[in-house]
């Protein structure tokens, strides 16, 4: 059965989940959401996965936009795979609602714990804790693939429901609109050596270089790729990220993130 797994990723967690699921399912390919929005869909797939990081207890804006335009063949099995540092909020439910308006049924929503990457609030967790989560992710992939292969309906993993619903209502509905202009809150320090990587790695081309240094536009997704991958740690967000340990998935290279565009 032909499988297409669409993904969006800033620091590699969702890319690894998409890639591992594709390997487990066979006859599957992974397709970056950022590029699909420009080049179009694989409408022949029997199984369609959408893999993304949870943002503010909901969907990244680019993923919501993607779902609003998604095309699948009639009868395709559609599932979501969310990677998250703590709680999924109502990301799968929001995906289900968007898809329902397009006449597409979301069969299952899987949540997978991974290291958090939101450096404005916290730094990367210690190595041993990261490795424990990576081992858990590899096991989860096998379970998820078993369910998907059988095209089983499965619940959307958003437990405990009351707290996820509350956080979604309090944070997502107000917070998500603040994300695109958040580019204004990034800054570059004197440590920048004008390597140009940040401009290339931004999945949505929100960075321009001026005199070799980054300038942020106003359609940011807050994926943190620029801040996390800068080799000089020269990118900061507001006043909170200086000196905080950065996070990137160890199986992922900057080149792999760049290829989303
Ligand atoms: C803007 C932003 C908001 C986030 N919000 C949440 C959240 O609400 N709940 C959560 O568990 N993790 C949250 N995270 C952490 C990411 O979902 C998590 O680290 C994810 O695995 C990152 O995936 P990626 O490496 O594919 O980009 C957030 C990260 C970012 C950058
Ligand atoms: S990635 Fe870092 S060092 Fe390279 S241009 Fe961007 S800010 Fe400067
Ligand atoms: S500017 Fe940085 S945080 Fe915003 S979308 Fe681009 S890489 Fe992600």
PDB file of C-alpha atoms and ligand atoms in Angstrom:
ATOM      1  CA  UNK A   1       0.000   0.000   0.000  1.00  0.00           C
ATOM      2  CA  UNK A   2       1.420   3.341  -1.031  1.00  0.00           C
ATOM      3  CA  UNK A   3       2.104   5.737   1.845  1.00  0.00           C
ATOM      4  CA  UNK A   4       2.883   9.459   1.828  1.00  0.00           C
ATOM      5  CA  UNK A   5       4.087  11.068   5.048  1.00  0.00           C
ATOM      6  CA  UNK A   6       4.113  14.853   5.047  1.00  0.00           C
ATOM      7  CA  UNK A   7       6.218  16.546   7.698  1.00  0.00           C
ATOM      8  CA  UNK A   8       7.270  19.863   9.132  1.00  0.00           C
ATOM      9  CA  UNK A   9      10.281  20.109  11.447  1.00  0.00           C
ATOM     10  CA  UNK A  10      12.549  22.783  12.931  1.00  0.00           C
ATOM     11  CA  UNK A  11      14.976  20.744  14.999  1.00  0.00           C
ATOM     12  CA  UNK A  12      14.553  17.253  13.561  1.00  0.00           C
ATOM     13  CA  UNK A  13      12.205  15.435  15.960  1.00  0.00           C
ATOM     14  CA  UNK A  14       9.294  15.329  13.535  1.00  0.00           C
ATOM     15  CA  UNK A  15      11.598  14.569  10.634  1.00  0.00           C
ATOM     16  CA  UNK A  16      12.939  11.519  12.486  1.00  0.00           C
ATOM     17  CA  UNK A  17       9.414  10.380  13.384  1.00  0.00           C
ATOM     18  CA  UNK A  18       8.309  10.739   9.751  1.00  0.00           C
ATOM     19  CA  UNK A  19      11.421   8.978   8.453  1.00  0.00           C
ATOM     20  CA  UNK A  20      11.200   6.090  10.956  1.00  0.00           C
ATOM     21  CA  UNK A  21       7.497   5.584  10.245  1.00  0.00           C
ATOM     22  CA  UNK A  22       8.194   5.498   6.513  1.00  0.00           C
ATOM     23  CA  UNK A  23      10.946   2.907   7.039  1.00  0.00           C
ATOM     24  CA  UNK A  24       8.657   0.780   9.199  1.00  0.00           C
ATOM     25  CA  UNK A  25       5.685   0.974   6.825  1.00  0.00           C
ATOM     26  CA  UNK A  26       7.543   0.325   3.559  1.00  0.00           C
ATOM     27  CA  UNK A  27       6.540   1.696   0.123  1.00  0.00           C
ATOM     28  CA  UNK A  28       6.433   5.065   1.822  1.00  0.00           C
ATOM     29  CA  UNK A  29       7.999   8.401   1.145  1.00  0.00           C
ATOM     30  CA  UNK A  30       8.377  11.482   3.274  1.00  0.00           C
ATOM     31  CA  UNK A  31       7.497  14.840   1.785  1.00  0.00           C
ATOM     32  CA  UNK A  32       8.184  18.246   3.347  1.00  0.00           C
ATOM     33  CA  UNK A  33       5.052  20.294   3.996  1.00  0.00           C
ATOM     34  CA  UNK A  34       6.854  23.567   3.227  1.00  0.00           C
ATOM     35  CA  UNK A  35       7.598  22.373  -0.311  1.00  0.00           C
ATOM     36  CA  UNK A  36       4.233  20.670  -0.844  1.00  0.00           C
ATOM     37  CA  UNK A  37       2.417  23.953  -0.324  1.00  0.00           C
ATOM     38  CA  UNK A  38       4.218  25.179  -3.422  1.00  0.00           C
ATOM     39  CA  UNK A  39       4.550  22.056  -5.565  1.00  0.00           C
ATOM     40  CA  UNK A  40       1.357  20.049  -4.795  1.00  0.00           C
ATOM     41  CA  UNK A  41       0.284  16.708  -3.335  1.00  0.00           C
ATOM     42  CA  UNK A  42       0.750  13.002  -3.911  1.00  0.00           C
ATOM     43  CA  UNK A  43      -2.888  12.140  -4.537  1.00  0.00           C
ATOM     44  CA  UNK A  44      -2.281   8.450  -5.178  1.00  0.00           C
ATOM     45  CA  UNK A  45      -1.298   7.435  -1.639  1.00  0.00           C
ATOM     46  CA  UNK A  46      -3.514   4.921   0.179  1.00  0.00           C
ATOM     47  CA  UNK A  47      -2.152   6.012   3.560  1.00  0.00           C
ATOM     48  CA  UNK A  48      -1.445   9.652   4.341  1.00  0.00           C
ATOM     49  CA  UNK A  49       0.418  10.732   7.486  1.00  0.00           C
ATOM     50  CA  UNK A  50       0.907  14.303   8.642  1.00  0.00           C
ATOM     51  CA  UNK A  51       3.763  14.666  11.146  1.00  0.00           C
ATOM     52  CA  UNK A  52       4.524  17.918  12.946  1.00  0.00           C
ATOM     53  CA  UNK A  53       5.625  19.469  16.248  1.00  0.00           C
ATOM     54  CA  UNK A  54       2.952  20.692  18.660  1.00  0.00           C
ATOM     55  CA  UNK A  55       3.033  24.491  18.990  1.00  0.00           C
ATOM     56  CA  UNK A  56       1.215  26.247  21.814  1.00  0.00           C
ATOM     57  CA  UNK A  57      -0.909  23.159  22.432  1.00  0.00           C
ATOM     58  CA  UNK A  58      -2.132  23.169  18.853  1.00  0.00           C
ATOM     59  CA  UNK A  59      -0.949  23.064  15.255  1.00  0.00           C
ATOM     60  CA  UNK A  60       1.845  25.111  13.692  1.00  0.00           C
ATOM     61  CA  UNK A  61       0.225  27.611  11.345  1.00  0.00           C
ATOM     62  CA  UNK A  62       1.905  26.099   8.306  1.00  0.00           C
ATOM     63  CA  UNK A  63       0.405  22.700   9.189  1.00  0.00           C
ATOM     64  CA  UNK A  64      -3.075  24.187   9.611  1.00  0.00           C
ATOM     65  CA  UNK A  65      -2.698  25.848   6.194  1.00  0.00           C
ATOM     66  CA  UNK A  66      -1.521  22.572   4.702  1.00  0.00           C
ATOM     67  CA  UNK A  67      -4.530  20.682   6.106  1.00  0.00           C
ATOM     68  CA  UNK A  68      -6.891  23.338   4.738  1.00  0.00           C
ATOM     69  CA  UNK A  69      -5.630  22.523   1.248  1.00  0.00           C
ATOM     70  CA  UNK A  70      -4.794  18.800   1.578  1.00  0.00           C
ATOM     71  CA  UNK A  71      -5.919  16.532  -1.239  1.00  0.00           C
ATOM     72  CA  UNK A  72      -6.198  12.769  -0.747  1.00  0.00           C
ATOM     73  CA  UNK A  73      -7.734  10.040  -2.835  1.00  0.00           C
ATOM     74  CA  UNK A  74     -11.185   8.778  -1.784  1.00  0.00           C
ATOM     75  CA  UNK A  75     -10.925   6.192   1.007  1.00  0.00           C
ATOM     76  CA  UNK A  76      -7.349   7.084   1.955  1.00  0.00           C
ATOM     77  CA  UNK A  77      -6.399   6.333   5.578  1.00  0.00           C
ATOM     78  CA  UNK A  78      -5.290   9.635   7.147  1.00  0.00           C
ATOM     79  CA  UNK A  79      -3.450   9.984  10.460  1.00  0.00           C
ATOM     80  CA  UNK A  80      -1.555  12.656  12.367  1.00  0.00           C
ATOM     81  CA  UNK A  81       1.705  12.169  14.276  1.00  0.00           C
ATOM     82  CA  UNK A  82       2.605  14.943  16.701  1.00  0.00           C
ATOM     83  CA  UNK A  83       5.962  15.272  18.438  1.00  0.00           C
ATOM     84  CA  UNK A  84       5.925  17.255  21.651  1.00  0.00           C
ATOM     85  CA  UNK A  85       7.999  18.152  24.660  1.00  0.00           C
ATOM     86  CA  UNK A  86       5.223  17.941  27.245  1.00  0.00           C
ATOM     87  CA  UNK A  87       1.548  18.025  26.297  1.00  0.00           C
ATOM     88  CA  UNK A  88      -0.204  17.840  22.909  1.00  0.00           C
ATOM     89  CA  UNK A  89      -3.081  20.147  23.737  1.00  0.00           C
ATOM     90  CA  UNK A  90      -5.775  19.646  21.076  1.00  0.00           C
ATOM     91  CA  UNK A  91      -3.490  19.465  18.037  1.00  0.00           C
ATOM     92  CA  UNK A  92      -5.083  16.288  16.655  1.00  0.00           C
ATOM     93  CA  UNK A  93      -8.604  17.501  17.329  1.00  0.00           C
ATOM     94  CA  UNK A  94      -7.888  20.749  15.519  1.00  0.00           C
ATOM     95  CA  UNK A  95      -6.506  18.733  12.594  1.00  0.00           C
ATOM     96  CA  UNK A  96      -9.626  16.561  12.623  1.00  0.00           C
ATOM     97  CA  UNK A  97     -11.888  19.629  12.549  1.00  0.00           C
ATOM     98  CA  UNK A  98     -10.018  21.187   9.628  1.00  0.00           C
ATOM     99  CA  UNK A  99     -10.032  17.925   7.669  1.00  0.00           C
ATOM    100  CA  UNK A 100     -13.711  17.294   8.385  1.00  0.00           C
ATOM    101  CA  UNK A 101     -14.585  20.568   6.669  1.00  0.00           C
ATOM    102  CA  UNK A 102     -12.852  19.183   3.595  1.00  0.00           C
ATOM    103  CA  UNK A 103     -14.731  15.884   3.797  1.00  0.00           C
ATOM    104  CA  UNK A 104     -11.639  13.988   4.999  1.00  0.00           C
ATOM    105  CA  UNK A 105     -11.802  11.722   8.075  1.00  0.00           C
ATOM    106  CA  UNK A 106      -8.885  11.675  10.487  1.00  0.00           C
ATOM    107  CA  UNK A 107      -8.562   8.012  11.462  1.00  0.00           C
ATOM    108  CA  UNK A 108      -6.037   8.402  14.266  1.00  0.00           C
ATOM    109  CA  UNK A 109      -3.848  10.948  16.066  1.00  0.00           C
ATOM    110  CA  UNK A 110      -0.611   9.754  17.689  1.00  0.00           C
ATOM    111  CA  UNK A 111       1.414  11.803  20.193  1.00  0.00           C
ATOM    112  CA  UNK A 112       5.115  11.069  20.667  1.00  0.00           C
ATOM    113  CA  UNK A 113       7.212  12.580  23.472  1.00  0.00           C
ATOM    114  CA  UNK A 114      10.545  14.014  22.316  1.00  0.00           C
ATOM    115  CA  UNK A 115      12.934  16.595  23.760  1.00  0.00           C
ATOM    116  CA  UNK A 116      11.429  20.085  23.854  1.00  0.00           C
ATOM    117  CA  UNK A 117      13.026  22.719  21.624  1.00  0.00           C
ATOM    118  CA  UNK A 118      11.439  25.962  22.798  1.00  0.00           C
ATOM    119  CA  UNK A 119      14.585  27.721  24.021  1.00  0.00           C
ATOM    120  CA  UNK A 120      12.757  30.977  24.896  1.00  0.00           C
ATOM    121  CA  UNK A 121      11.307  29.034  27.864  1.00  0.00           C
ATOM    122  CA  UNK A 122      13.893  26.342  28.706  1.00  0.00           C
ATOM    123  CA  UNK A 123      17.200  24.872  27.586  1.00  0.00           C
ATOM    124  CA  UNK A 124      17.856  21.437  26.087  1.00  0.00           C
ATOM    125  CA  UNK A 125      17.291  18.641  28.581  1.00  0.00           C
ATOM    126  CA  UNK A 126      20.360  16.564  29.639  1.00  0.00           C
ATOM    127  CA  UNK A 127      21.778  13.981  27.214  1.00  0.00           C
ATOM    128  CA  UNK A 128      20.674  10.916  29.217  1.00  0.00           C
ATOM    129  CA  UNK A 129      17.078  12.174  29.327  1.00  0.00           C
ATOM    130  CA  UNK A 130      17.177  12.870  25.587  1.00  0.00           C
ATOM    131  CA  UNK A 131      18.410   9.336  24.901  1.00  0.00           C
ATOM    132  CA  UNK A 132      15.609   7.855  26.998  1.00  0.00           C
ATOM    133  CA  UNK A 133      13.048   9.763  24.934  1.00  0.00           C
ATOM    134  CA  UNK A 134      14.721   8.672  21.676  1.00  0.00           C
ATOM    135  CA  UNK A 135      14.494   5.027  22.764  1.00  0.00           C
ATOM    136  CA  UNK A 136      10.818   5.528  23.597  1.00  0.00           C
ATOM    137  CA  UNK A 137      10.215   7.107  20.182  1.00  0.00           C
ATOM    138  CA  UNK A 138      11.716   4.088  18.381  1.00  0.00           C
ATOM    139  CA  UNK A 139       9.331   1.774  20.285  1.00  0.00           C
ATOM    140  CA  UNK A 140       6.336   4.038  19.614  1.00  0.00           C
ATOM    141  CA  UNK A 141       7.062   3.953  15.890  1.00  0.00           C
ATOM    142  CA  UNK A 142       6.603   0.173  15.845  1.00  0.00           C
ATOM    143  CA  UNK A 143       3.262   0.446  17.693  1.00  0.00           C
ATOM    144  CA  UNK A 144       2.013   3.255  15.454  1.00  0.00           C
ATOM    145  CA  UNK A 145       3.057   1.401  12.286  1.00  0.00           C
ATOM    146  CA  UNK A 146       1.142  -1.700  13.437  1.00  0.00           C
ATOM    147  CA  UNK A 147      -2.053   0.346  13.847  1.00  0.00           C
ATOM    148  CA  UNK A 148      -1.562   2.211  10.566  1.00  0.00           C
ATOM    149  CA  UNK A 149      -0.804  -0.960   8.583  1.00  0.00           C
ATOM    150  CA  UNK A 150      -4.112  -2.409   9.719  1.00  0.00           C
ATOM    151  CA  UNK A 151      -5.790   0.925   8.883  1.00  0.00           C
ATOM    152  CA  UNK A 152      -7.372   0.837  12.338  1.00  0.00           C
ATOM    153  CA  UNK A 153      -9.291   3.719  13.809  1.00  0.00           C
ATOM    154  CA  UNK A 154      -7.535   4.871  16.979  1.00  0.00           C
ATOM    155  CA  UNK A 155      -8.276   7.627  19.452  1.00  0.00           C
ATOM    156  CA  UNK A 156      -6.598  10.991  19.274  1.00  0.00           C
ATOM    157  CA  UNK A 157      -3.902  10.910  21.956  1.00  0.00           C
ATOM    158  CA  UNK A 158      -4.662  14.030  23.958  1.00  0.00           C
ATOM    159  CA  UNK A 159      -4.907  12.754  27.529  1.00  0.00           C
ATOM    160  CA  UNK A 160      -5.571  14.098  30.113  1.00  0.00           C
ATOM    161  CA  UNK A 161      -8.293  15.780  28.123  1.00  0.00           C
ATOM    162  CA  UNK A 162      -9.245  18.465  30.619  1.00  0.00           C
ATOM    163  CA  UNK A 163      -5.776  19.947  30.949  1.00  0.00           C
ATOM    164  CA  UNK A 164      -5.029  19.709  27.241  1.00  0.00           C
ATOM    165  CA  UNK A 165      -8.334  21.402  26.443  1.00  0.00           C
ATOM    166  CA  UNK A 166      -7.720  24.127  28.993  1.00  0.00           C
ATOM    167  CA  UNK A 167      -4.195  24.855  27.750  1.00  0.00           C
ATOM    168  CA  UNK A 168      -5.377  24.879  24.156  1.00  0.00           C
ATOM    169  CA  UNK A 169      -8.169  27.315  25.013  1.00  0.00           C
ATOM    170  CA  UNK A 170      -5.919  29.584  27.067  1.00  0.00           C
ATOM    171  CA  UNK A 171      -2.749  29.543  24.985  1.00  0.00           C
ATOM    172  CA  UNK A 172      -3.367  28.548  21.379  1.00  0.00           C
ATOM    173  CA  UNK A 173      -6.324  30.657  20.494  1.00  0.00           C
ATOM    174  CA  UNK A 174      -4.583  33.871  21.553  1.00  0.00           C
ATOM    175  CA  UNK A 175      -0.929  32.925  21.142  1.00  0.00           C
ATOM    176  CA  UNK A 176      -0.845  31.472  17.641  1.00  0.00           C
ATOM    177  CA  UNK A 177      -1.685  34.786  15.982  1.00  0.00           C
ATOM    178  CA  UNK A 178       1.369  36.326  17.645  1.00  0.00           C
ATOM    179  CA  UNK A 179       3.745  33.910  15.929  1.00  0.00           C
ATOM    180  CA  UNK A 180       4.196  35.323  12.398  1.00  0.00           C
ATOM    181  CA  UNK A 181       5.321  38.779  13.543  1.00  0.00           C
ATOM    182  CA  UNK A 182       7.578  37.179  16.211  1.00  0.00           C
ATOM    183  CA  UNK A 183      10.449  37.522  13.760  1.00  0.00           C
ATOM    184  CA  UNK A 184      10.861  41.005  15.173  1.00  0.00           C
ATOM    185  CA  UNK A 185      11.937  39.510  18.508  1.00  0.00           C
ATOM    186  CA  UNK A 186      14.952  37.639  17.118  1.00  0.00           C
ATOM    187  CA  UNK A 187      18.313  39.370  17.099  1.00  0.00           C
ATOM    188  CA  UNK A 188      21.825  38.546  16.050  1.00  0.00           C
ATOM    189  CA  UNK A 189      24.885  39.133  18.229  1.00  0.00           C
ATOM    190  CA  UNK A 190      28.474  40.051  17.364  1.00  0.00           C
ATOM    191  CA  UNK A 191      29.312  36.315  17.354  1.00  0.00           C
ATOM    192  CA  UNK A 192      27.792  36.028  13.841  1.00  0.00           C
ATOM    193  CA  UNK A 193      30.453  35.206  11.261  1.00  0.00           C
ATOM    194  CA  UNK A 194      28.132  35.744   8.287  1.00  0.00           C
ATOM    195  CA  UNK A 195      28.092  32.056   7.271  1.00  0.00           C
ATOM    196  CA  UNK A 196      24.567  32.397   5.826  1.00  0.00           C
ATOM    197  CA  UNK A 197      23.221  29.114   7.236  1.00  0.00           C
ATOM    198  CA  UNK A 198      20.245  30.746   8.978  1.00  0.00           C
ATOM    199  CA  UNK A 199      18.940  32.146   5.695  1.00  0.00           C
ATOM    200  CA  UNK A 200      19.140  28.701   4.039  1.00  0.00           C
ATOM    201  CA  UNK A 201      17.698  26.695   6.922  1.00  0.00           C
ATOM    202  CA  UNK A 202      14.515  28.670   7.513  1.00  0.00           C
ATOM    203  CA  UNK A 203      11.793  26.374   6.090  1.00  0.00           C
ATOM    204  CA  UNK A 204       9.592  29.321   5.155  1.00  0.00           C
ATOM    205  CA  UNK A 205      12.195  31.810   3.848  1.00  0.00           C
ATOM    206  CA  UNK A 206      11.563  34.249   6.682  1.00  0.00           C
ATOM    207  CA  UNK A 207      15.213  35.344   6.844  1.00  0.00           C
ATOM    208  CA  UNK A 208      17.087  37.647   4.520  1.00  0.00           C
ATOM    209  CA  UNK A 209      20.748  38.509   4.831  1.00  0.00           C
ATOM    210  CA  UNK A 210      21.765  42.139   5.004  1.00  0.00           C
ATOM    211  CA  UNK A 211      25.523  42.697   4.896  1.00  0.00           C
ATOM    212  CA  UNK A 212      25.792  38.934   5.548  1.00  0.00           C
ATOM    213  CA  UNK A 213      23.744  39.009   8.754  1.00  0.00           C
ATOM    214  CA  UNK A 214      20.141  37.827   9.265  1.00  0.00           C
ATOM    215  CA  UNK A 215      17.120  40.077   9.142  1.00  0.00           C
ATOM    216  CA  UNK A 216      13.795  38.476  10.079  1.00  0.00           C
ATOM    217  CA  UNK A 217      10.638  39.071   8.071  1.00  0.00           C
ATOM    218  CA  UNK A 218       7.093  38.778   9.408  1.00  0.00           C
ATOM    219  CA  UNK A 219       5.943  35.303   8.403  1.00  0.00           C
ATOM    220  CA  UNK A 220       7.834  33.325  11.054  1.00  0.00           C
ATOM    221  CA  UNK A 221       6.608  29.897  12.210  1.00  0.00           C
ATOM    222  CA  UNK A 222       8.773  30.002  15.364  1.00  0.00           C
ATOM    223  CA  UNK A 223      10.190  26.606  14.466  1.00  0.00           C
ATOM    224  CA  UNK A 224      13.451  27.661  16.157  1.00  0.00           C
ATOM    225  CA  UNK A 225      15.584  26.248  13.326  1.00  0.00           C
ATOM    226  CA  UNK A 226      17.558  29.475  12.886  1.00  0.00           C
ATOM    227  CA  UNK A 227      18.279  29.811  16.599  1.00  0.00           C
ATOM    228  CA  UNK A 228      19.045  26.133  17.188  1.00  0.00           C
ATOM    229  CA  UNK A 229      21.239  25.507  14.147  1.00  0.00           C
ATOM    230  CA  UNK A 230      23.344  28.690  14.102  1.00  0.00           C
ATOM    231  CA  UNK A 231      26.895  27.293  14.454  1.00  0.00           C
ATOM    232  CA  UNK A 232      27.992  30.352  16.454  1.00  0.00           C
ATOM    233  CA  UNK A 233      24.907  30.485  18.721  1.00  0.00           C
ATOM    234  CA  UNK A 234      24.676  34.069  17.558  1.00  0.00           C
ATOM    235  CA  UNK A 235      20.875  34.121  17.305  1.00  0.00           C
ATOM    236  CA  UNK A 236      18.886  35.109  20.363  1.00  0.00           C
ATOM    237  CA  UNK A 237      15.165  35.548  21.025  1.00  0.00           C
ATOM    238  CA  UNK A 238      14.241  38.475  23.249  1.00  0.00           C
ATOM    239  CA  UNK A 239      16.398  38.413  26.391  1.00  0.00           C
ATOM    240  CA  UNK A 240      15.899  34.809  27.526  1.00  0.00           C
ATOM    241  CA  UNK A 241      17.941  32.532  25.241  1.00  0.00           C
ATOM    242  CA  UNK A 242      21.517  33.764  25.809  1.00  0.00           C
ATOM    243  CA  UNK A 243      23.616  30.988  27.353  1.00  0.00           C
ATOM    244  CA  UNK A 244      20.839  28.367  27.129  1.00  0.00           C
ATOM    245  CA  UNK A 245      21.889  24.993  25.757  1.00  0.00           C
ATOM    246  CA  UNK A 246      20.576  24.530  22.206  1.00  0.00           C
ATOM    247  CA  UNK A 247      18.702  21.440  20.996  1.00  0.00           C
ATOM    248  CA  UNK A 248      18.920  19.534  17.709  1.00  0.00           C
ATOM    249  CA  UNK A 249      18.046  15.910  17.078  1.00  0.00           C
ATOM    250  CA  UNK A 250      21.386  14.035  16.825  1.00  0.00           C
ATOM    251  CA  UNK A 251      20.305  11.955  13.797  1.00  0.00           C
ATOM    252  CA  UNK A 252      19.518  15.060  11.770  1.00  0.00           C
ATOM    253  CA  UNK A 253      21.855  17.422   9.909  1.00  0.00           C
ATOM    254  CA  UNK A 254      21.350  21.049   8.961  1.00  0.00           C
ATOM    255  CA  UNK A 255      21.252  19.918   5.332  1.00  0.00           C
ATOM    256  CA  UNK A 256      18.241  17.675   6.064  1.00  0.00           C
ATOM    257  CA  UNK A 257      16.332  20.616   7.560  1.00  0.00           C
ATOM    258  CA  UNK A 258      17.292  22.814   4.606  1.00  0.00           C
ATOM    259  CA  UNK A 259      15.835  20.263   2.186  1.00  0.00           C
ATOM    260  CA  UNK A 260      12.312  21.088   3.385  1.00  0.00           C
ATOM    261  CA  UNK A 261      12.233  24.096   1.104  1.00  0.00           C
TER     262      UNK A 261
HETATM  263  C1  LIG B   1       6.781  27.632  19.118  1.00  0.00           C
HETATM  264  C2  LIG B   1       6.831  26.333  19.853  1.00  0.00           C
HETATM  265  C3  LIG B   1       5.774  25.968  20.655  1.00  0.00           C
HETATM  266  C4  LIG B   1       5.791  24.743  21.317  1.00  0.00           C
HETATM  267  N1  LIG B   1       4.690  24.383  22.042  1.00  0.00           N
HETATM  268  C5  LIG B   1       4.650  23.160  22.624  1.00  0.00           C
HETATM  269  C6  LIG B   1       3.485  22.720  23.297  1.00  0.00           C
HETATM  270  O1  LIG B   1       2.464  23.404  23.346  1.00  0.00           O
HETATM  271  N2  LIG B   1       3.493  21.501  23.890  1.00  0.00           N
HETATM  272  C7  LIG B   1       4.596  20.700  23.853  1.00  0.00           C
HETATM  273  O2  LIG B   1       4.553  19.611  24.396  1.00  0.00           O
HETATM  274  N3  LIG B   1       5.717  21.064  23.191  1.00  0.00           N
HETATM  275  C8  LIG B   1       5.775  22.272  22.567  1.00  0.00           C
HETATM  276  N4  LIG B   1       6.891  22.660  21.875  1.00  0.00           N
HETATM  277  C9  LIG B   1       8.006  21.703  21.745  1.00  0.00           C
HETATM  278  C10 LIG B   1       7.952  20.958  20.418  1.00  0.00           C
HETATM  279  O3  LIG B   1       6.637  20.566  20.093  1.00  0.00           O
HETATM  280  C11 LIG B   1       8.819  19.686  20.424  1.00  0.00           C
HETATM  281  O4  LIG B   1      10.093  19.909  20.898  1.00  0.00           O
HETATM  282  C12 LIG B   1       8.865  19.097  19.023  1.00  0.00           C
HETATM  283  O5  LIG B   1       9.236  17.740  19.114  1.00  0.00           O
HETATM  284  C13 LIG B   1       9.834  19.800  18.090  1.00  0.00           C
HETATM  285  O6  LIG B   1       9.784  19.173  16.834  1.00  0.00           O
HETATM  286  P1  LIG B   1      10.818  19.442  15.669  1.00  0.00           P
HETATM  287  O7  LIG B   1      12.187  19.036  16.203  1.00  0.00           O
HETATM  288  O8  LIG B   1      10.388  18.536  14.591  1.00  0.00           O
HETATM  289  O9  LIG B   1      10.776  20.857  15.304  1.00  0.00           O
HETATM  290  C14 LIG B   1       6.914  23.872  21.201  1.00  0.00           C
HETATM  291  C15 LIG B   1       7.990  24.259  20.410  1.00  0.00           C
HETATM  292  C16 LIG B   1       7.946  25.472  19.735  1.00  0.00           C
HETATM  293  C17 LIG B   1       9.121  25.836  18.858  1.00  0.00           C
HETATM  294  S1  LIG B   2      23.806  31.078  11.014  1.00  0.00           S
HETATM  295 FE1  LIG B   2      24.574  32.314  12.709  1.00  0.00          FE
HETATM  296  S2  LIG B   2      26.683  32.807  12.171  1.00  0.00           S
HETATM  297 FE2  LIG B   2      25.684  32.116  10.289  1.00  0.00          FE
HETATM  298  S3  LIG B   2      24.912  34.039   9.332  1.00  0.00           S
HETATM  299 FE3  LIG B   2      23.255  33.219  10.567  1.00  0.00          FE
HETATM  300  S4  LIG B   2      23.491  34.258  12.545  1.00  0.00           S
HETATM  301 FE4  LIG B   2      25.413  34.521  11.464  1.00  0.00          FE
HETATM  302  S1  LIG B   3      12.773  32.705  11.125  1.00  0.00           S
HETATM  303 FE1  LIG B   3      13.699  31.116  12.378  1.00  0.00          FE
HETATM  304  S2  LIG B   3      12.071  30.519  13.810  1.00  0.00           S
HETATM  305 FE2  LIG B   3      11.091  31.701  12.162  1.00  0.00          FE
HETATM  306  S3  LIG B   3      10.398  30.141  10.719  1.00  0.00           S
HETATM  307 FE3  LIG B   3      12.435  30.790  10.046  1.00  0.00          FE
HETATM  308  S4  LIG B   3      13.887  29.372  11.003  1.00  0.00           S
HETATM  309 FE4  LIG B   3      11.902  29.141  12.027  1.00  0.00          FE
END
